[in-house]
Amino acid sequence: MISADDLGIFLEVARRGRLVEAGRQLGLDHTTVGRHIARLERETEQRLFHREPSGWRLTPAGTRLLGHAESVEAAVRAAHEDCLRTGKHLTGSVRMIAPDGFGNFLLSPGIGALHTAFPALCMELVVANVHTSLGTREFDLAVTIEAPPTRAVDAHRLADYELCLYAAPSFLAAHPPITSVADLEGDPFIWYVEDALCAPTLETLFQAVPTARPAYRTNTIAGQISAAQQGLGFAFLPSWIGDATPGLERLDAFPHAVAHSYWLVVPRQLARLARVRAMAGAIEALVADRQGLRP
């Protein structure tokens, strides 16, 4: 039988690449670590590491075992957290990745409430619109604006929202009445730089307004809002953000609001962890309380 202890030591060697560093992390000397790896290789009848001067590198058999070892580790952590740590007693860290609008206009303003609910939990927030290239070991929870392409995660639709046109009142006052897309031909627009969004989302402005001519591009919604407030043109914003922003007016007569969704994504191997489940529930509660987002 494969020992869970051996799998734990195997994981540290795989992560550190050296026996000495793995032993230091585990509180063991490197010879003891080596004996555990040797025993695991006898049990599996497979060579699990290439022993190289630059470090220990996983063989194909070791790579296959890595997924099973991570699952065992996640199950042990989940059992520990479920039995011993709930609510204010949750410890450890949770790394969240979220797109610009969601991260800066919902999660960041709500971080105080999250800290009150989980005071011993270290929360990390990475704002990134494009993260389909990130491996699932790089986050505990992610909110995406595209349906996740990988099967290594659990995902569900978190909320629906709309993208609508906004502009400064002074800009609109100087503009002829707008009742159709044709009335916007030649007008300046404010939008994202090309590498700030995945291609399908980047195209939403041009699907709604085929003649849109971006006069200013930036990679943040805050930058787009600032430009629109200064009268640089029309901004195509999530309505739950635009409606709550002073100095902007929505074009209610414009008939082409575009439906969008946020997705909540959790790596499958982490889905049972109490701290991950608790944070997912807290994010869902923030969404439910925000006007303009439809869970």
Coordinates of C-alpha atoms in Angstrom, one line a residue:
M1 CA 0.0 0.0 0.0
I2 CA 1.1 3.5 -0.8
S3 CA 1.7 5.5 2.4
A4 CA 0.0 8.9 2.8
D5 CA 3.1 10.1 4.6
D6 CA 5.2 9.1 1.6
L7 CA 2.9 11.0 -0.7
G8 CA 3.2 14.1 1.4
I9 CA 7.0 13.9 1.2
F10 CA 6.8 13.2 -2.5
L11 CA 4.8 16.4 -3.0
E12 CA 7.4 18.5 -1.2
V13 CA 10.2 17.1 -3.3
A14 CA 8.1 17.7 -6.5
R15 CA 7.5 21.3 -5.4
R16 CA 11.0 22.1 -4.2
G17 CA 13.0 20.1 -6.7
R18 CA 15.7 19.2 -4.0
L19 CA 15.8 16.8 -1.1
V20 CA 17.5 19.3 1.2
E21 CA 14.9 22.0 0.6
A22 CA 12.0 19.5 0.9
G23 CA 13.5 18.2 4.1
R24 CA 13.9 21.7 5.5
Q25 CA 10.2 22.4 4.8
L26 CA 9.2 19.1 6.4
G27 CA 11.6 19.2 9.4
L28 CA 13.4 16.1 8.2
D29 CA 17.0 15.5 7.1
H30 CA 17.6 14.8 3.4
T31 CA 18.5 11.2 3.9
T32 CA 15.1 10.5 5.5
V33 CA 13.4 12.2 2.6
G34 CA 15.4 10.1 0.2
R35 CA 14.4 6.9 2.0
H36 CA 10.7 7.8 1.7
I37 CA 11.0 8.5 -2.0
A38 CA 12.9 5.2 -2.5
R39 CA 10.2 3.3 -0.7
L40 CA 7.5 5.0 -2.7
E41 CA 9.3 4.1 -6.0
R42 CA 9.4 0.5 -4.8
E43 CA 5.7 0.5 -4.0
T44 CA 4.8 2.0 -7.4
E45 CA 7.4 0.0 -9.3
Q46 CA 8.1 3.3 -11.1
R47 CA 11.0 5.8 -11.2
L48 CA 9.3 9.0 -10.1
F49 CA 12.2 11.5 -10.4
H50 CA 15.0 12.1 -12.7
R51 CA 18.0 12.8 -10.5
E52 CA 19.9 15.6 -12.1
P53 CA 22.6 18.0 -10.9
S54 CA 20.2 20.9 -11.3
G55 CA 17.5 19.2 -9.1
W56 CA 15.0 16.4 -9.0
R57 CA 12.6 16.5 -12.0
L58 CA 9.4 14.4 -12.3
T59 CA 9.3 11.5 -14.7
P60 CA 6.1 10.8 -16.6
A61 CA 5.1 8.4 -13.9
G62 CA 5.8 11.0 -11.2
T63 CA 3.7 13.5 -13.1
R64 CA 0.8 11.0 -13.1
L65 CA 1.2 10.4 -9.4
L66 CA 1.3 14.1 -8.6
G67 CA -2.4 14.6 -9.3
H68 CA -3.3 11.8 -6.9
A69 CA -1.0 13.1 -4.2
E70 CA -2.5 16.6 -4.5
S71 CA -6.0 15.0 -4.2
V72 CA -5.0 13.2 -1.0
E73 CA -3.5 16.4 0.4
A74 CA -6.7 18.4 -0.5
A75 CA -8.9 15.7 1.2
V76 CA -6.8 15.8 4.4
R77 CA -6.9 19.6 4.5
A78 CA -10.7 19.6 3.9
A79 CA -11.2 17.1 6.7
H80 CA -9.1 19.1 9.0
E81 CA -10.8 22.4 8.2
D82 CA -14.3 20.9 8.3
C83 CA -13.7 19.4 11.8
L84 CA -11.7 22.1 13.4
R85 CA -12.0 25.4 11.6
T86 CA -15.1 27.3 10.7
G87 CA -16.1 31.0 10.4
K88 CA -13.8 33.2 12.4
H89 CA -11.5 30.3 13.1
L90 CA -10.6 29.8 9.5
T91 CA -6.9 30.3 8.9
G92 CA -4.5 30.1 5.9
S93 CA -4.8 32.1 2.8
V94 CA -7.2 32.4 -0.1
R95 CA -6.0 33.8 -3.4
M96 CA -8.7 35.3 -5.6
I97 CA -8.4 36.3 -9.2
A98 CA -11.1 38.6 -10.6
P99 CA -11.6 40.9 -13.7
D100 CA -11.0 44.6 -13.3
G101 CA -14.6 45.7 -12.8
F102 CA -15.6 42.9 -10.4
G103 CA -12.3 43.1 -8.4
N104 CA -12.1 46.9 -8.1
F105 CA -15.8 47.8 -7.8
L106 CA -17.2 44.8 -5.8
L107 CA -14.5 42.8 -4.1
S108 CA -12.2 45.6 -3.0
P109 CA -15.1 47.7 -1.5
G110 CA -16.3 44.5 0.2
I111 CA -13.0 43.4 1.6
G112 CA -13.7 45.0 5.0
A113 CA -16.8 42.8 5.4
L114 CA -14.9 39.8 4.3
H115 CA -12.2 40.5 6.8
T116 CA -14.8 40.9 9.6
A117 CA -16.2 37.5 8.7
F118 CA -12.8 35.8 8.4
P119 CA -10.4 37.8 10.5
A120 CA -7.7 35.1 10.7
L121 CA -7.7 34.4 6.9
C122 CA -5.2 36.0 4.7
M123 CA -7.0 37.2 1.5
E124 CA -5.1 37.9 -1.7
L125 CA -6.7 39.6 -4.7
V126 CA -5.2 39.6 -8.2
V127 CA -7.0 41.8 -10.7
A128 CA -6.7 40.3 -14.2
N129 CA -9.2 40.4 -17.1
V130 CA -7.4 37.7 -19.0
H131 CA -6.4 34.6 -17.0
T132 CA -7.3 31.6 -19.2
S133 CA -3.5 30.8 -19.4
L134 CA -3.1 30.6 -15.6
G135 CA -2.7 27.1 -14.2
T136 CA -5.2 26.0 -11.5
R137 CA -2.4 25.9 -8.9
E138 CA -2.1 29.7 -9.2
F139 CA -5.5 30.5 -7.5
D140 CA -8.0 29.2 -5.0
L141 CA -11.0 31.1 -6.5
A142 CA -11.5 33.0 -9.7
V143 CA -14.2 35.1 -11.2
T144 CA -14.1 35.2 -15.0
I145 CA -16.0 36.9 -17.8
E146 CA -15.5 33.9 -20.1
A147 CA -16.7 30.4 -19.4
P148 CA -13.7 28.4 -18.2
P149 CA -12.2 26.2 -20.9
T150 CA -10.6 23.6 -18.7
R151 CA -12.3 20.6 -17.0
A152 CA -9.9 20.8 -14.0
V153 CA -12.2 23.3 -12.3
D154 CA -15.7 23.5 -10.9
A155 CA -17.5 26.5 -12.4
H156 CA -21.0 28.0 -12.3
R157 CA -22.6 31.1 -13.5
L158 CA -22.2 33.7 -10.7
A159 CA -24.3 36.6 -12.1
D160 CA -25.6 38.2 -15.2
Y161 CA -25.3 41.8 -16.1
E162 CA -25.5 44.2 -19.1
L163 CA -23.0 46.5 -20.9
C164 CA -24.6 49.8 -21.7
L165 CA -23.5 53.1 -23.2
Y166 CA -22.7 56.1 -20.9
A167 CA -21.4 59.6 -21.4
A168 CA -21.0 62.8 -19.5
P169 CA -24.2 65.0 -19.4
S170 CA -22.3 67.9 -21.0
F171 CA -21.2 65.6 -23.9
L172 CA -24.8 64.3 -24.4
A173 CA -26.2 67.9 -24.2
A174 CA -24.0 68.9 -27.2
H175 CA -25.0 65.7 -29.2
P176 CA -28.0 65.3 -31.4
P177 CA -30.7 63.0 -30.1
I178 CA -29.7 59.3 -30.2
T179 CA -32.4 56.7 -31.1
S180 CA -30.4 54.2 -33.2
V181 CA -26.9 52.9 -33.9
A182 CA -26.8 55.2 -37.0
D183 CA -26.9 58.2 -34.8
L184 CA -23.5 57.2 -33.3
E185 CA -21.6 57.0 -36.6
G186 CA -18.3 58.9 -36.4
D187 CA -18.6 59.5 -32.6
P188 CA -15.6 58.9 -30.3
F189 CA -15.7 55.9 -28.0
I190 CA -13.7 54.8 -25.0
W191 CA -12.7 51.1 -24.8
Y192 CA -10.1 48.6 -23.8
V193 CA -6.6 48.2 -25.3
E194 CA -6.5 45.1 -27.4
D195 CA -4.6 42.8 -25.1
A196 CA -6.7 43.6 -22.0
L197 CA -9.6 41.3 -22.8
C198 CA -10.2 37.9 -24.4
A199 CA -11.2 38.3 -28.1
P200 CA -14.9 37.5 -27.7
T201 CA -15.4 40.1 -25.0
L202 CA -13.2 42.7 -26.7
E203 CA -15.5 42.5 -29.7
T204 CA -18.7 43.3 -27.7
L205 CA -18.5 47.0 -28.3
F206 CA -18.2 46.5 -32.1
Q207 CA -21.0 44.0 -32.1
A208 CA -23.3 46.6 -30.5
V209 CA -21.9 49.6 -32.5
P210 CA -20.2 48.3 -35.7
T211 CA -19.0 51.9 -36.6
A212 CA -17.5 52.5 -33.1
R213 CA -14.2 54.5 -33.4
P214 CA -12.2 54.3 -30.1
A215 CA -10.6 57.6 -29.4
Y216 CA -9.1 56.5 -26.1
R217 CA -8.1 53.0 -25.0
T218 CA -7.1 51.9 -21.5
N219 CA -6.9 48.6 -19.7
T220 CA -9.1 49.6 -16.7
I221 CA -12.7 50.5 -16.2
A222 CA -11.6 53.3 -13.8
G223 CA -9.6 54.8 -16.6
Q224 CA -12.6 54.6 -19.0
I225 CA -14.9 56.2 -16.4
S226 CA -12.5 59.1 -15.9
A227 CA -12.2 59.7 -19.6
A228 CA -16.0 59.6 -20.1
Q229 CA -16.5 62.0 -17.2
Q230 CA -14.2 64.4 -18.9
G231 CA -16.3 64.3 -22.1
L232 CA -13.9 62.2 -24.3
G233 CA -16.7 60.1 -25.7
F234 CA -19.1 57.2 -25.1
A235 CA -18.0 54.5 -22.6
F236 CA -19.5 50.9 -22.8
L237 CA -19.7 49.9 -19.2
P238 CA -21.3 47.3 -17.0
S239 CA -24.6 48.9 -15.9
W240 CA -24.1 47.9 -12.3
I241 CA -21.0 50.1 -12.3
G242 CA -22.1 52.9 -14.6
D243 CA -25.4 53.4 -12.9
A244 CA -23.7 54.0 -9.6
T245 CA -21.0 56.4 -11.0
P246 CA -21.5 60.2 -10.6
G247 CA -20.9 62.3 -13.6
L248 CA -22.2 59.7 -16.1
E249 CA -25.6 59.3 -17.8
R250 CA -26.9 56.1 -19.3
L251 CA -28.3 56.3 -22.9
D252 CA -31.6 54.6 -22.1
A253 CA -32.8 55.3 -25.7
F254 CA -30.0 53.2 -27.1
P255 CA -31.6 49.7 -27.7
H256 CA -28.4 47.6 -27.9
A257 CA -27.4 46.7 -24.3
V258 CA -25.3 43.5 -24.4
A259 CA -25.9 40.7 -21.9
H260 CA -22.8 39.3 -20.1
S261 CA -22.1 36.9 -17.2
Y262 CA -19.5 36.4 -14.5
W263 CA -18.4 32.8 -13.7
L264 CA -17.2 31.6 -10.3
V265 CA -14.3 29.1 -10.8
V266 CA -12.7 26.8 -8.2
P267 CA -9.9 24.2 -8.9
R268 CA -11.6 20.9 -8.4
Q269 CA -8.9 19.7 -6.0
L270 CA -9.6 22.7 -3.7
A271 CA -13.4 22.7 -3.9
R272 CA -13.9 20.9 -0.6
L273 CA -11.6 23.2 1.5
A274 CA -13.6 25.0 4.2
R275 CA -11.9 28.3 3.6
V276 CA -12.5 28.1 -0.2
R277 CA -16.1 27.2 0.3
A278 CA -16.6 30.0 2.8
M279 CA -15.1 32.6 0.6
A280 CA -17.1 31.5 -2.4
G281 CA -20.3 31.9 -0.3
A282 CA -19.1 35.3 0.8
I283 CA -18.6 36.4 -2.8
E284 CA -22.0 35.1 -3.7
A285 CA -23.5 37.2 -0.9
L286 CA -21.7 40.3 -2.1
V287 CA -23.2 39.7 -5.6
A288 CA -26.7 39.2 -4.2
D289 CA -26.5 42.5 -2.4
R290 CA -25.3 44.5 -5.4
Q291 CA -28.0 46.2 -7.5
G292 CA -27.6 45.5 -11.2
L293 CA -26.1 42.1 -10.8
R294 CA -28.6 39.2 -11.2
P295 CA -27.4 36.0 -9.5

